[in-house]
Tab-separated table of C-alpha atoms and ligand atoms in Angstrom:
chain	number	residue	atom	x	y	z
A	1	UNK	CA	8.718	18.905	-0.335
A	2	UNK	CA	8.858	14.422	-0.314
A	3	UNK	CA	13.233	13.347	-1.629
A	4	UNK	CA	13.812	10.146	-2.201
A	5	UNK	CA	15.104	8.220	0.198
A	6	UNK	CA	18.960	7.642	1.393
A	7	UNK	CA	20.457	4.971	-0.759
A	8	UNK	CA	22.470	4.141	2.737
A	9	UNK	CA	21.750	2.879	5.748
A	10	UNK	CA	18.782	5.465	7.952
A	11	UNK	CA	21.217	7.275	10.725
A	12	UNK	CA	18.438	10.055	11.523
A	13	UNK	CA	15.722	7.578	12.680
A	14	UNK	CA	13.952	7.228	16.139
A	15	UNK	CA	14.471	4.183	18.761
A	16	UNK	CA	10.179	3.044	18.957
A	17	UNK	CA	9.029	0.804	20.279
A	18	UNK	CA	6.319	-2.426	18.777
A	19	UNK	CA	2.837	-2.322	20.996
A	20	UNK	CA	1.060	-4.979	18.881
A	21	UNK	CA	1.298	-7.890	16.288
A	22	UNK	CA	-1.740	-9.234	14.103
A	23	UNK	CA	-0.901	-12.733	11.998
A	24	UNK	CA	-2.580	-13.100	8.576
A	25	UNK	CA	-0.962	-16.173	7.897
A	26	UNK	CA	2.462	-17.777	9.122
A	27	UNK	CA	4.014	-15.164	6.685
A	28	UNK	CA	2.239	-11.837	6.556
A	29	UNK	CA	1.269	-9.875	9.781
A	30	UNK	CA	1.580	-6.490	10.570
A	31	UNK	CA	2.476	-4.558	13.403
A	32	UNK	CA	1.722	-0.617	15.376
A	33	UNK	CA	4.573	1.123	17.503
A	34	UNK	CA	4.721	4.303	18.624
A	35	UNK	CA	5.423	6.957	16.773
A	36	UNK	CA	7.919	9.857	17.014
A	37	UNK	CA	5.105	12.700	17.894
A	38	UNK	CA	7.515	14.986	15.390
A	39	UNK	CA	6.570	12.214	12.745
A	40	UNK	CA	5.269	13.856	9.561
A	41	UNK	CA	3.386	11.670	6.962
A	42	UNK	CA	1.211	12.127	3.537
A	43	UNK	CA	-0.938	8.870	2.961
A	44	UNK	CA	1.513	6.536	0.372
A	45	UNK	CA	4.630	7.618	1.306
A	46	UNK	CA	6.900	4.769	3.473
A	47	UNK	CA	9.734	4.947	5.936
A	48	UNK	CA	12.031	2.297	6.417
A	49	UNK	CA	12.358	-0.099	9.725
A	50	UNK	CA	15.772	-1.404	11.136
A	51	UNK	CA	15.667	-4.845	12.729
A	52	UNK	CA	18.369	-6.051	15.191
A	53	UNK	CA	20.439	-4.550	17.235
A	54	UNK	CA	24.410	-2.336	16.224
A	55	UNK	CA	26.182	-3.411	14.346
A	56	UNK	CA	23.776	-5.819	13.120
A	57	UNK	CA	21.023	-3.886	12.238
A	58	UNK	CA	19.371	-4.214	9.138
A	59	UNK	CA	17.792	-1.104	7.572
A	60	UNK	CA	14.231	-1.856	4.877
A	61	UNK	CA	11.719	0.419	3.362
A	62	UNK	CA	7.795	0.246	4.840
A	63	UNK	CA	4.914	1.685	3.687
A	64	UNK	CA	2.173	3.528	5.942
A	65	UNK	CA	-0.286	1.360	6.811
A	66	UNK	CA	-1.733	3.671	9.519
A	67	UNK	CA	-3.687	6.999	9.070
A	68	UNK	CA	-1.924	10.709	8.910
A	69	UNK	CA	-3.606	10.993	12.682
A	70	UNK	CA	-3.166	8.222	13.871
A	71	UNK	CA	-1.414	7.504	16.852
A	72	UNK	CA	0.103	4.853	16.413
A	73	UNK	CA	2.532	3.762	13.264
A	74	UNK	CA	1.432	0.619	12.116
A	75	UNK	CA	3.092	-2.007	8.325
A	76	UNK	CA	2.036	-4.505	6.923
A	77	UNK	CA	5.202	-6.948	5.573
A	78	UNK	CA	5.298	-10.225	4.124
A	79	UNK	CA	8.134	-12.871	5.746
A	80	UNK	CA	9.901	-14.002	1.878
A	81	UNK	CA	11.488	-16.988	1.802
A	82	UNK	CA	15.565	-16.131	3.074
A	83	UNK	CA	15.765	-11.866	3.263
A	84	UNK	CA	18.161	-10.704	5.719
A	85	UNK	CA	14.955	-8.931	7.237
A	86	UNK	CA	12.242	-11.224	6.609
A	87	UNK	CA	14.278	-13.408	9.097
A	88	UNK	CA	14.461	-10.832	12.115
A	89	UNK	CA	9.952	-9.943	11.437
A	90	UNK	CA	9.822	-13.410	12.033
A	91	UNK	CA	11.546	-13.348	15.768
A	92	UNK	CA	9.767	-9.970	16.756
A	93	UNK	CA	7.654	-10.061	19.924
A	94	UNK	CA	5.447	-6.856	21.177
A	95	UNK	CA	8.450	-4.694	22.796
A	96	UNK	CA	10.626	-5.320	21.203
A	97	UNK	CA	12.834	-1.858	19.784
A	98	UNK	CA	12.141	-0.714	16.595
A	99	UNK	CA	14.210	2.219	14.280
A	100	UNK	CA	12.498	4.088	12.680
A	101	UNK	CA	13.390	6.321	10.215
A	102	UNK	CA	12.458	10.684	10.807
A	103	UNK	CA	11.811	10.996	7.729
A	104	UNK	CA	8.813	9.643	4.845
A	105	UNK	CA	9.086	9.098	1.016
A	106	UNK	CA	7.553	8.402	-1.945
A	107	UNK	CA	5.791	9.965	-4.842
A	108	UNK	CA	2.946	7.891	-4.040
A	109	UNK	CA	0.131	10.121	-2.691
A	110	UNK	CA	-3.320	12.221	-4.011
A	111	UNK	CA	-1.064	15.035	-4.629
A	112	UNK	CA	1.613	13.321	-7.225
A	113	UNK	CA	-2.659	13.465	-9.522
A	114	UNK	CA	-4.057	15.840	-11.617
A	115	UNK	CA	-8.129	16.370	-9.324
A	116	UNK	CA	-9.870	13.269	-10.980
A	117	UNK	CA	-13.465	12.283	-9.750
A	118	UNK	CA	-12.244	8.159	-9.566
A	119	UNK	CA	-9.167	7.109	-7.858
A	120	UNK	CA	-8.235	3.658	-8.721
A	121	UNK	CA	-6.061	2.027	-5.903
A	122	UNK	CA	-4.943	-1.531	-7.659
A	123	UNK	CA	-2.257	-3.885	-5.023
A	124	UNK	CA	-0.616	-6.620	-4.752
A	125	UNK	CA	0.173	-8.110	-1.828
A	126	UNK	CA	2.382	-6.252	0.752
A	127	UNK	CA	0.997	-3.846	-2.045
A	128	UNK	CA	-2.188	-3.019	-0.196
A	129	UNK	CA	-0.517	-0.698	2.279
A	130	UNK	CA	0.133	2.786	1.268
A	131	UNK	CA	-3.818	2.671	0.267
A	132	UNK	CA	-4.609	1.117	3.928
A	133	UNK	CA	-3.194	4.284	4.941
A	134	UNK	CA	-4.795	6.599	2.124
A	135	UNK	CA	-8.299	5.130	2.300
A	136	UNK	CA	-8.166	6.467	6.711
A	137	UNK	CA	-7.586	10.378	6.175
A	138	UNK	CA	-10.445	11.542	6.000
A	139	UNK	CA	-9.228	13.891	2.557
A	140	UNK	CA	-9.875	11.219	0.346
A	141	UNK	CA	-13.762	10.528	0.542
A	142	UNK	CA	-14.169	13.921	0.690
A	143	UNK	CA	-12.632	15.028	-2.319
A	144	UNK	CA	-14.579	11.253	-5.220
A	145	UNK	CA	-16.485	10.881	-5.907
A	146	UNK	CA	-15.409	6.895	-5.971
A	147	UNK	CA	-12.936	4.997	-4.086
A	148	UNK	CA	-11.870	1.594	-6.342
A	149	UNK	CA	-9.592	-0.659	-4.204
A	150	UNK	CA	-7.806	-3.373	-6.260
A	151	UNK	CA	-6.041	-5.752	-3.725
A	152	UNK	CA	-5.212	-9.112	-5.379
A	153	UNK	CA	-3.146	-12.291	-3.172
A	154	UNK	CA	-2.136	-15.757	-3.972
A	155	UNK	CA	-4.547	-16.532	-0.979
A	156	UNK	CA	-7.765	-15.715	0.822
A	157	UNK	CA	-5.827	-15.301	4.416
A	158	UNK	CA	-3.435	-12.891	2.606
A	159	UNK	CA	-6.870	-10.105	2.034
A	160	UNK	CA	-5.185	-8.588	5.184
A	161	UNK	CA	-8.408	-6.081	6.432
A	162	UNK	CA	-11.173	-7.570	5.031
A	163	UNK	CA	-13.780	-6.869	7.483
A	164	UNK	CA	-12.161	-3.378	8.547
A	165	UNK	CA	-11.873	-2.692	4.219
A	166	UNK	CA	-16.023	-3.321	4.475
A	167	UNK	CA	-16.947	-1.472	6.846
A	168	UNK	CA	-15.331	1.887	5.786
A	169	UNK	CA	-15.754	4.568	5.910
A	170	UNK	CA	-16.194	5.023	9.493
A	171	UNK	CA	-19.649	6.359	11.033
A	172	UNK	CA	-17.598	9.336	12.093
A	173	UNK	CA	-17.270	10.321	8.435
A	174	UNK	CA	-20.445	9.544	6.458
A	175	UNK	CA	-22.742	11.718	6.772
A	176	UNK	CA	-19.239	14.698	4.706
A	177	UNK	CA	-18.140	11.188	2.493
A	178	UNK	CA	-19.180	12.457	-0.573
A	179	UNK	CA	-16.863	8.722	-2.292
A	180	UNK	CA	-19.165	5.560	-2.242
A	181	UNK	CA	-16.069	2.477	-2.055
A	182	UNK	CA	-15.886	-0.499	-4.246
A	183	UNK	CA	-13.734	-3.093	-2.711
A	184	UNK	CA	-12.392	-5.805	-5.251
A	185	UNK	CA	-10.883	-8.244	-3.335
A	186	UNK	CA	-8.829	-11.083	-6.461
A	187	UNK	CA	-8.020	-14.031	-4.712
A	188	UNK	CA	-5.456	-16.323	-7.561
A	189	UNK	CA	-4.870	-19.378	-6.261
A	190	UNK	CA	-7.788	-20.980	-4.544
A	191	UNK	CA	-10.344	-21.259	-7.089
A	192	UNK	CA	-14.515	-20.079	-6.179
A	193	UNK	CA	-12.349	-17.390	-3.293
A	194	UNK	CA	-13.230	-14.466	-5.188
A	195	UNK	CA	-15.200	-13.871	-8.604
A	196	UNK	CA	-12.501	-12.608	-9.547
A	197	UNK	CA	-9.375	-14.163	-10.025
A	198	UNK	CA	-7.493	-13.461	-12.923
A	199	UNK	CA	-3.990	-11.308	-12.610
A	200	UNK	CA	-5.088	-7.790	-12.296
A	201	UNK	CA	-3.873	-6.286	-16.021
A	202	UNK	CA	-5.808	-9.071	-17.279
A	203	UNK	CA	-8.523	-7.964	-15.634
A	204	UNK	CA	-8.132	-4.343	-16.499
A	205	UNK	CA	-7.518	-5.060	-20.114
A	206	UNK	CA	-10.426	-7.406	-21.055
A	207	UNK	CA	-12.528	-4.774	-19.515
A	208	UNK	CA	-14.008	-7.434	-15.949
A	209	UNK	CA	-12.512	-4.839	-13.658
A	210	UNK	CA	-14.382	-1.756	-14.588
A	211	UNK	CA	-17.423	-4.032	-15.167
A	212	UNK	CA	-17.250	-5.543	-11.547
A	213	UNK	CA	-16.327	-1.741	-10.389
A	214	UNK	CA	-19.878	-0.522	-12.190
A	215	UNK	CA	-17.974	2.091	-13.032
A	216	UNK	CA	-15.145	2.669	-16.603
A	217	UNK	CA	-11.715	4.377	-17.073
A	218	UNK	CA	-11.599	8.344	-18.526
A	219	UNK	CA	-9.309	10.281	-18.563
A	220	UNK	CA	-10.754	13.466	-17.534
A	221	UNK	CA	-12.136	11.409	-14.443
A	222	UNK	CA	-9.933	8.540	-13.045
A	223	UNK	CA	-6.601	8.180	-11.417
A	224	UNK	CA	-4.498	5.656	-10.950
A	225	UNK	CA	-2.596	4.426	-7.977
A	226	UNK	CA	-0.403	0.810	-8.726
A	227	UNK	CA	1.521	-0.623	-5.814
A	228	UNK	CA	3.667	-3.840	-5.652
A	229	UNK	CA	5.072	-6.875	-7.675
A	230	UNK	CA	6.858	-5.150	-10.199
A	231	UNK	CA	5.732	-7.316	-12.393
A	232	UNK	CA	2.971	-6.124	-12.216
A	233	UNK	CA	3.661	-2.503	-12.448
A	234	UNK	CA	5.777	-2.653	-15.928
A	235	UNK	CA	1.929	-4.051	-17.289
A	236	UNK	CA	-0.211	-2.068	-15.865
A	237	UNK	CA	2.588	0.697	-16.721
A	238	UNK	CA	2.500	-0.403	-20.221
A	239	UNK	CA	-1.341	-0.711	-20.528
A	240	UNK	CA	-2.209	2.066	-19.610
A	241	UNK	CA	0.373	3.688	-21.896
A	242	UNK	CA	-0.919	3.520	-24.296
A	243	UNK	CA	-4.451	4.416	-23.759
A	244	UNK	CA	-3.572	7.355	-22.810
A	245	UNK	CA	-3.255	7.548	-18.894
A	246	UNK	CA	0.446	9.554	-17.530
A	247	UNK	CA	2.782	10.207	-14.527
A	248	UNK	CA	3.434	13.080	-13.059
A	249	UNK	CA	5.980	14.210	-15.003
A	250	UNK	CA	8.618	16.960	-13.507
A	251	UNK	CA	5.050	18.851	-11.429
A	252	UNK	CA	2.417	18.358	-14.332
A	253	UNK	CA	0.736	16.280	-12.426
A	254	UNK	CA	-0.783	13.374	-14.350
A	255	UNK	CA	-3.109	10.272	-14.665
A	256	UNK	CA	-1.635	8.003	-12.477
A	257	UNK	CA	1.227	6.571	-10.195
A	258	UNK	CA	2.953	3.572	-8.904
A	259	UNK	CA	5.079	1.740	-6.598
A	260	UNK	CA	7.881	-0.790	-6.408
A	261	UNK	CA	8.439	-3.001	-4.329
A	262	UNK	CA	11.300	-4.672	-5.219
B	1	FAD	C1	9.416	1.931	-1.429
B	1	FAD	C2	9.116	-0.025	-0.796
B	1	FAD	C3	8.158	-0.026	0.339
B	1	FAD	C4	7.521	-0.622	0.667
B	1	FAD	N1	6.812	-1.116	0.947
B	1	FAD	C5	6.719	-2.176	1.859
B	1	FAD	C6	5.560	-2.993	2.415
B	1	FAD	O1	5.353	-2.256	3.177
B	1	FAD	N2	5.463	-4.171	3.373
B	1	FAD	C7	6.414	-5.384	2.257
B	1	FAD	O2	6.247	-6.155	3.302
B	1	FAD	N3	7.316	-5.177	1.839
B	1	FAD	C8	7.642	-3.228	1.728
B	1	FAD	N4	8.474	-3.173	1.033
B	1	FAD	C9	9.665	-4.882	0.267
B	1	FAD	C10	11.095	-4.360	1.767
B	1	FAD	O3	11.419	-3.339	2.042
B	1	FAD	C11	11.635	-5.355	1.842
B	1	FAD	O4	12.244	-5.663	0.710
B	1	FAD	C12	11.225	-6.988	2.287
B	1	FAD	O5	10.857	-6.955	3.202
B	1	FAD	C13	12.379	-7.616	1.911
B	1	FAD	O6	13.270	-8.283	3.021
B	1	FAD	P1	14.164	-9.138	3.389
B	1	FAD	O7	15.153	-8.302	3.826
B	1	FAD	O8	13.635	-10.030	3.699
B	1	FAD	O9	14.252	-9.051	1.612
B	1	FAD	P2	14.648	-8.440	0.151
B	1	FAD	O10	16.088	-9.639	-0.180
B	1	FAD	O11	14.717	-7.605	0.850
B	1	FAD	O12	13.790	-8.999	-0.673
B	1	FAD	C14	14.379	-10.899	-1.457
B	1	FAD	C15	13.188	-10.235	-2.409
B	1	FAD	O13	12.125	-10.749	-1.850
B	1	FAD	C16	11.371	-10.459	-2.348
B	1	FAD	N5	10.068	-9.204	-2.472
B	1	FAD	C17	10.948	-8.243	-1.792
B	1	FAD	N6	9.643	-7.250	-1.067
B	1	FAD	C18	8.877	-7.726	-1.106
B	1	FAD	C19	7.521	-8.438	-0.578
B	1	FAD	N7	6.334	-6.851	-0.242
B	1	FAD	N8	5.924	-8.668	-1.515
B	1	FAD	C20	6.827	-9.529	-2.325
B	1	FAD	N9	7.698	-9.982	-2.569
B	1	FAD	C21	8.502	-9.649	-2.116
B	1	FAD	C22	11.105	-9.848	-3.787
B	1	FAD	O14	11.737	-10.884	-4.528
B	1	FAD	C23	12.833	-9.621	-3.115
B	1	FAD	O15	14.182	-9.518	-4.280
B	1	FAD	C24	9.098	-2.457	0.406
B	1	FAD	C25	9.789	-1.605	-0.605
B	1	FAD	C26	9.886	-0.746	-0.980
B	1	FAD	C27	11.201	-0.526	-1.852
B	2	NAP	N1	1.560	-15.912	-0.275
B	2	NAP	C1	2.476	-17.139	-0.060
B	2	NAP	O1	1.391	-17.903	0.015
B	2	NAP	C2	3.954	-17.209	0.044
B	2	NAP	C3	4.088	-17.728	0.858
B	2	NAP	C4	5.696	-18.660	1.193
B	2	NAP	C5	6.021	-17.708	0.771
B	2	NAP	N2	6.194	-16.893	-0.536
B	2	NAP	C6	6.871	-15.205	-0.159
B	2	NAP	O2	6.812	-14.008	-0.545
B	2	NAP	C7	6.857	-13.473	-1.621
B	2	NAP	C8	5.899	-12.531	-2.068
B	2	NAP	O3	4.393	-13.556	-2.298
B	2	NAP	P1	3.671	-12.344	-2.035
B	2	NAP	O4	2.262	-14.002	-2.238
B	2	NAP	O5	2.177	-11.239	-0.712
B	2	NAP	O6	3.127	-11.637	-3.409
B	2	NAP	P2	3.197	-11.348	-5.584
B	2	NAP	O7	4.375	-13.233	-5.119
B	2	NAP	O8	3.443	-10.827	-5.839
B	2	NAP	O9	1.956	-12.254	-5.953
B	2	NAP	C9	0.868	-11.929	-5.570
B	2	NAP	C10	0.184	-11.141	-6.107
B	2	NAP	O10	-0.073	-10.905	-7.357
B	2	NAP	C11	0.154	-11.472	-8.401
B	2	NAP	N3	0.746	-11.903	-8.804
B	2	NAP	C12	2.201	-12.014	-9.528
B	2	NAP	N4	2.994	-11.314	-10.218
B	2	NAP	C13	2.059	-10.980	-10.739
B	2	NAP	C14	2.669	-10.282	-12.688
B	2	NAP	N5	3.878	-10.022	-13.634
B	2	NAP	N6	1.488	-9.701	-12.827
B	2	NAP	C15	0.340	-9.532	-12.475
B	2	NAP	N7	-0.348	-10.066	-11.071
B	2	NAP	C16	0.481	-10.903	-10.417
B	2	NAP	C17	0.168	-12.849	-7.716
B	2	NAP	O11	-0.635	-13.805	-9.341
B	2	NAP	P3	-0.385	-15.503	-9.556
B	2	NAP	O12	-1.156	-15.521	-7.972
B	2	NAP	O13	-1.051	-15.902	-10.513
B	2	NAP	O14	1.176	-15.647	-9.260
B	2	NAP	C18	-1.224	-12.766	-6.452
B	2	NAP	O15	-2.302	-12.983	-7.180
B	2	NAP	C19	7.182	-13.781	-2.733
B	2	NAP	O16	8.543	-14.563	-2.603
B	2	NAP	C20	6.758	-15.745	-1.852
B	2	NAP	O17	7.685	-16.379	-2.631
B	2	NAP	C21	4.617	-16.498	-0.298
């Protein structure tokens, strides 16, 4: 069962090793580490990562970006100015040790939603992470008819995994895949980089997002997941709430789910 992350630093953790680092920009990186044999998670979950040694170790929550069946764990992280964990991320090297909480947490998982036909995944910045994991799980390709991934970033270089997303699903899954993916990148500070260039809540409110997706929202068929900037989540929650969409309440699955990163 999903449980909220404990407020105190993780004590039940394993020591893993960094296997690879990919720098998307000077402040945005993704990295892979070894996966403990007993580590289980549902796509959309986050865990807690620890960097630094001994008393100096700092723990922060990070969404898993890897698929549930992969041998390694993967994460994406932005380095924010002045952040304690961000400073340690800046020094991260292949071969370094990294603490990984033994448990995974969260409610941004497909099983929090009532069954539907269209799964909308709306992300800002590193909020893309959990949706990568969800798309790297064969289940959504079988269970939905349409998958719509909207990724809003400031600059085009921050459209992490763009090329990988554009070739999804993997060839091996295609015979069983019912779903078709519509990927809508949104770059807000580089005019001309993408067709859609305004903030996601505005694009949703004025109908441009549905037009670009070629898919209208409906309470009967649409399920929405939102991740990233808390203000983005707040605006979308307000807008969708006014249109009749609800979150999971007391175990009754709803039509939308949110995760805020700060
Ligand atoms: C459930 C959950 C999952 C998370 N998953 C991720 C993830 O997959 N990738 C990731 O990079 N971060 C993620 N975060 C945020 C992450 O835990 C850290 O807060 C972040 O990496 C910065 O840590 P810090 O110590 O450097 O600065 P902090 O002191 O933790 O943060 C300083 C400030 O930086 C800004 N900030 C923090 N995180 C972000 C972010 N991701 N994007 C934009 N601005 C931010 C906020 O203004 C925040 O107040 C998640 C947070 C939560 C609650
Ligand atoms: N991205 C960079 O170039 C950069 C460089 C160095 C440091 N940083 C730091 O890294 C952190 C994260 O930056 P980030 O770019 O990943 O995340 P971000 O600021 O949340 O921006 C990601 C996307 O979300 C949009 N957005 C921001 N606020 C929104 C709101 N209230 N409603 C709807 N959409 C909203 C942004 O649009 P807008 O463009 O309109 O804001 C952008 O398209 C920040 O603390 C920043 O200071 C970023």
